[in-house]
Amino acid sequence: MNKLIKLSFVILMLFSTSAIYAQDTYGLPTEEVTGKIYYKEIVNVPGTTSELYRRAQKWMHSFFRNASSVIRLMDEENGVIEGRRQFKVTTTDKKGRVQPAGTIKYTFRIEMKDGKYRIRLYDFKQADHSGKPLESWFDDTDPKAKALHEQIFKQVDADAKKLMASLKKGMQPKEIKDDEW
């Protein structure tokens, strides 16, 4: 009986300790092993690897003002495009004033195969000064900072989803209109 009580106590301590150290990821998707912010989507779409590659190139030039400054890798033979996205974030104070809160950057990688592509977004960092990973904010215990980080993480999530939705649209084949007369 005494052993059962001790075992129950140890199990209780393990569960309570893991709950104390659990991080708030603010609803952002994270890799299970590393805990880093990580978006991934695999999309089936008609086309060969080289057709999809050309569509991805075209999308890059329509989505980014200066695509050449964003692109880090273009490998047509292996169907890979990699780039670095950067965008400004803001926070709103209690009086409703919008304040600049810096710049966020992340890496995106598009990998294409016949009939599908995969988009991955990762390596989210502060672009200003420190280059600190955004995941460092997950452990924040200061309520004021936590509120500001929540605002920023909502913008990060919105930007990532906007990029992925735009790519999905850009990767669709052009409809060939039949000129019936």
mmCIF file of C-alpha atoms in Angstrom:
data_model
loop_
_atom_site.group_PDB
_atom_site.id
_atom_site.type_symbol
_atom_site.label_atom_id
_atom_site.label_comp_id
_atom_site.label_asym_id
_atom_site.label_seq_id
_atom_site.Cartn_x
_atom_site.Cartn_y
_atom_site.Cartn_z
ATOM 1 C CA MET A 1 0.000 0.000 0.000
ATOM 2 C CA ASN A 2 2.836 2.376 0.913
ATOM 3 C CA LYS A 3 4.501 1.679 -2.464
ATOM 4 C CA LEU A 4 1.262 2.481 -4.290
ATOM 5 C CA ILE A 5 1.030 5.862 -2.547
ATOM 6 C CA LYS A 6 4.666 6.663 -3.392
ATOM 7 C CA LEU A 7 4.155 5.636 -7.049
ATOM 8 C CA SER A 8 1.006 7.769 -7.272
ATOM 9 C CA PHE A 9 2.906 10.715 -5.815
ATOM 10 C CA VAL A 10 5.757 10.330 -8.346
ATOM 11 C CA ILE A 11 3.315 10.135 -11.270
ATOM 12 C CA LEU A 12 1.463 13.201 -10.009
ATOM 13 C CA MET A 13 4.734 15.140 -9.747
ATOM 14 C CA LEU A 14 5.739 14.201 -13.301
ATOM 15 C CA PHE A 15 2.459 15.428 -14.744
ATOM 16 C CA SER A 16 2.428 18.646 -12.746
ATOM 17 C CA THR A 17 6.058 19.404 -13.668
ATOM 18 C CA SER A 18 5.416 18.947 -17.393
ATOM 19 C CA ALA A 19 2.360 21.215 -17.162
ATOM 20 C CA ILE A 20 4.442 23.929 -15.459
ATOM 21 C CA TYR A 21 7.083 23.856 -18.190
ATOM 22 C CA ALA A 22 4.669 23.612 -21.151
ATOM 23 C CA GLN A 23 5.137 26.519 -23.526
ATOM 24 C CA ASP A 24 2.382 28.703 -24.894
ATOM 25 C CA THR A 25 2.873 28.605 -28.667
ATOM 26 C CA TYR A 26 0.063 31.132 -29.203
ATOM 27 C CA GLY A 27 -1.700 28.711 -31.538
ATOM 28 C CA LEU A 28 1.167 28.663 -34.036
ATOM 29 C CA PRO A 29 2.086 25.322 -35.620
ATOM 30 C CA THR A 30 5.374 23.958 -34.303
ATOM 31 C CA GLU A 31 7.624 21.009 -35.050
ATOM 32 C CA GLU A 32 7.053 18.321 -32.476
ATOM 33 C CA VAL A 33 10.736 17.607 -31.805
ATOM 34 C CA THR A 34 12.289 21.090 -31.950
ATOM 35 C CA GLY A 35 9.351 23.251 -30.843
ATOM 36 C CA LYS A 36 10.183 25.709 -33.655
ATOM 37 C CA ILE A 37 7.438 27.496 -35.615
ATOM 38 C CA TYR A 38 6.853 25.432 -38.749
ATOM 39 C CA TYR A 39 4.197 25.557 -41.452
ATOM 40 C CA LYS A 40 3.909 22.797 -44.053
ATOM 41 C CA GLU A 41 1.410 21.971 -46.745
ATOM 42 C CA ILE A 42 1.453 19.384 -49.527
ATOM 43 C CA VAL A 43 -0.868 20.205 -52.408
ATOM 44 C CA ASN A 44 -1.837 17.941 -55.283
ATOM 45 C CA VAL A 45 -2.013 19.942 -58.486
ATOM 46 C CA PRO A 46 -1.908 18.873 -62.127
ATOM 47 C CA GLY A 47 1.385 19.358 -63.951
ATOM 48 C CA THR A 48 4.886 18.055 -64.388
ATOM 49 C CA THR A 49 7.738 19.118 -62.138
ATOM 50 C CA SER A 50 8.953 21.665 -64.689
ATOM 51 C CA GLU A 51 5.432 23.055 -65.277
ATOM 52 C CA LEU A 52 4.990 23.492 -61.535
ATOM 53 C CA TYR A 53 8.437 25.069 -61.288
ATOM 54 C CA ARG A 54 7.491 27.656 -63.951
ATOM 55 C CA ARG A 55 4.221 28.396 -62.158
ATOM 56 C CA ALA A 56 6.108 28.876 -58.876
ATOM 57 C CA GLN A 57 8.533 31.264 -60.597
ATOM 58 C CA LYS A 58 5.640 33.236 -62.058
ATOM 59 C CA TRP A 59 3.958 33.339 -58.641
ATOM 60 C CA MET A 60 7.174 34.633 -57.032
ATOM 61 C CA HIS A 61 7.285 37.552 -59.464
ATOM 62 C CA SER A 62 3.637 38.419 -58.864
ATOM 63 C CA PHE A 63 3.653 38.019 -55.055
ATOM 64 C CA PHE A 64 6.896 39.861 -54.275
ATOM 65 C CA ARG A 65 7.704 43.382 -55.387
ATOM 66 C CA ASN A 66 11.320 42.435 -56.016
ATOM 67 C CA ALA A 67 11.444 38.647 -56.319
ATOM 68 C CA SER A 68 15.167 38.556 -57.062
ATOM 69 C CA SER A 69 15.931 40.028 -53.621
ATOM 70 C CA VAL A 70 13.826 37.316 -51.946
ATOM 71 C CA ILE A 71 15.119 34.255 -53.798
ATOM 72 C CA ARG A 72 17.962 32.311 -52.161
ATOM 73 C CA LEU A 73 17.878 29.140 -54.263
ATOM 74 C CA MET A 74 16.417 28.246 -57.648
ATOM 75 C CA ASP A 75 17.048 24.648 -58.688
ATOM 76 C CA GLU A 76 14.919 23.771 -61.688
ATOM 77 C CA GLU A 77 16.499 20.328 -62.114
ATOM 78 C CA ASN A 78 15.386 19.246 -58.617
ATOM 79 C CA GLY A 79 12.223 21.373 -58.554
ATOM 80 C CA VAL A 80 13.184 23.565 -55.579
ATOM 81 C CA ILE A 81 12.793 27.279 -54.916
ATOM 82 C CA GLU A 82 13.813 28.763 -51.590
ATOM 83 C CA GLY A 83 13.485 32.331 -50.426
ATOM 84 C CA ARG A 84 13.460 34.641 -47.435
ATOM 85 C CA ARG A 85 10.267 36.557 -46.616
ATOM 86 C CA GLN A 86 10.365 39.731 -44.544
ATOM 87 C CA PHE A 87 7.473 41.876 -43.297
ATOM 88 C CA LYS A 88 6.817 44.618 -40.747
ATOM 89 C CA VAL A 89 4.691 44.068 -37.647
ATOM 90 C CA THR A 90 2.879 46.497 -35.383
ATOM 91 C CA THR A 91 1.315 46.515 -31.927
ATOM 92 C CA THR A 92 -1.604 48.508 -30.583
ATOM 93 C CA ASP A 93 -1.372 50.080 -27.129
ATOM 94 C CA LYS A 94 -4.228 50.466 -24.625
ATOM 95 C CA LYS A 95 -5.151 53.846 -26.121
ATOM 96 C CA GLY A 96 -5.536 52.300 -29.580
ATOM 97 C CA ARG A 97 -2.354 53.776 -31.023
ATOM 98 C CA VAL A 98 -0.601 51.567 -33.572
ATOM 99 C CA GLN A 99 3.146 51.365 -33.042
ATOM 100 C CA PRO A 100 5.808 49.803 -35.288
ATOM 101 C CA ALA A 101 7.124 46.651 -33.610
ATOM 102 C CA GLY A 102 9.919 45.657 -35.952
ATOM 103 C CA THR A 103 10.393 43.260 -38.824
ATOM 104 C CA ILE A 104 9.952 39.508 -38.934
ATOM 105 C CA LYS A 105 11.708 37.265 -41.425
ATOM 106 C CA TYR A 106 11.351 33.597 -42.276
ATOM 107 C CA THR A 107 12.456 31.073 -44.870
ATOM 108 C CA PHE A 108 10.056 29.456 -47.311
ATOM 109 C CA ARG A 109 10.877 26.439 -49.457
ATOM 110 C CA ILE A 110 8.779 25.164 -52.364
ATOM 111 C CA GLU A 111 9.561 21.635 -53.531
ATOM 112 C CA MET A 112 7.855 20.313 -56.649
ATOM 113 C CA LYS A 113 7.275 16.838 -58.058
ATOM 114 C CA ASP A 114 5.004 15.637 -60.819
ATOM 115 C CA GLY A 115 1.437 16.291 -59.695
ATOM 116 C CA LYS A 116 2.206 17.995 -56.366
ATOM 117 C CA TYR A 117 4.245 20.532 -54.472
ATOM 118 C CA ARG A 118 5.192 21.070 -50.842
ATOM 119 C CA ILE A 119 5.573 24.457 -49.179
ATOM 120 C CA ARG A 120 7.446 24.784 -45.877
ATOM 121 C CA LEU A 121 7.869 27.926 -43.776
ATOM 122 C CA TYR A 122 10.464 27.906 -41.007
ATOM 123 C CA ASP A 123 13.298 29.780 -39.284
ATOM 124 C CA PHE A 124 11.126 32.652 -38.007
ATOM 125 C CA LYS A 125 13.283 35.432 -36.540
ATOM 126 C CA GLN A 126 13.334 39.073 -35.596
ATOM 127 C CA ALA A 127 15.017 40.857 -38.484
ATOM 128 C CA ASP A 128 15.970 43.880 -36.406
ATOM 129 C CA HIS A 129 19.127 43.906 -34.314
ATOM 130 C CA SER A 130 19.235 40.538 -32.580
ATOM 131 C CA GLY A 131 18.008 38.052 -35.169
ATOM 132 C CA LYS A 132 16.505 36.282 -32.163
ATOM 133 C CA PRO A 133 14.223 33.303 -32.941
ATOM 134 C CA LEU A 134 10.550 34.077 -32.318
ATOM 135 C CA GLU A 135 10.227 30.906 -30.263
ATOM 136 C CA SER A 136 12.198 32.670 -27.527
ATOM 137 C CA TRP A 137 8.976 34.585 -26.805
ATOM 138 C CA PHE A 138 7.046 31.389 -26.021
ATOM 139 C CA ASP A 139 8.411 31.330 -22.455
ATOM 140 C CA ASP A 140 7.516 34.934 -21.683
ATOM 141 C CA THR A 141 6.003 35.333 -18.202
ATOM 142 C CA ASP A 142 5.642 39.135 -18.274
ATOM 143 C CA PRO A 143 1.913 39.847 -18.924
ATOM 144 C CA LYS A 144 2.615 43.100 -20.826
ATOM 145 C CA ALA A 145 5.170 41.445 -23.112
ATOM 146 C CA LYS A 146 2.908 38.422 -23.548
ATOM 147 C CA ALA A 147 0.076 40.670 -24.804
ATOM 148 C CA LEU A 148 2.414 42.345 -27.315
ATOM 149 C CA HIS A 149 3.813 39.018 -28.486
ATOM 150 C CA GLU A 150 0.293 37.695 -28.981
ATOM 151 C CA GLN A 151 -0.441 40.625 -31.333
ATOM 152 C CA ILE A 152 2.754 39.941 -33.270
ATOM 153 C CA PHE A 153 2.140 36.178 -33.482
ATOM 154 C CA LYS A 154 -1.328 36.822 -34.953
ATOM 155 C CA GLN A 155 0.345 38.857 -37.703
ATOM 156 C CA VAL A 156 2.950 36.123 -38.259
ATOM 157 C CA ASP A 157 0.195 33.529 -38.633
ATOM 158 C CA ALA A 158 -1.811 35.766 -40.984
ATOM 159 C CA ASP A 159 1.232 36.458 -43.166
ATOM 160 C CA ALA A 160 2.204 32.780 -43.386
ATOM 161 C CA LYS A 161 -1.346 31.771 -44.325
ATOM 162 C CA LYS A 162 -1.561 34.602 -46.867
ATOM 163 C CA LEU A 163 1.655 33.437 -48.560
ATOM 164 C CA MET A 164 0.500 29.807 -48.659
ATOM 165 C CA ALA A 165 -2.977 30.694 -50.005
ATOM 166 C CA SER A 166 -1.480 32.920 -52.679
ATOM 167 C CA LEU A 167 0.922 30.180 -53.742
ATOM 168 C CA LYS A 168 -1.908 27.651 -53.893
ATOM 169 C CA LYS A 169 -3.807 29.961 -56.240
ATOM 170 C CA GLY A 170 -0.707 30.686 -58.320
ATOM 171 C CA MET A 171 0.116 26.984 -58.747
ATOM 172 C CA GLN A 172 -3.221 26.161 -60.371
ATOM 173 C CA PRO A 173 -3.075 25.521 -64.122
ATOM 174 C CA LYS A 174 -4.461 28.215 -66.372
ATOM 175 C CA GLU A 175 -7.894 27.437 -67.717
ATOM 176 C CA ILE A 176 -7.869 27.147 -71.477
ATOM 177 C CA LYS A 177 -10.952 28.879 -72.756
ATOM 178 C CA ASP A 178 -12.499 27.260 -75.749
ATOM 179 C CA ASP A 179 -13.258 29.868 -78.361
ATOM 180 C CA GLU A 180 -16.625 28.598 -79.499
ATOM 181 C CA TRP A 181 -18.032 30.608 -82.316
#
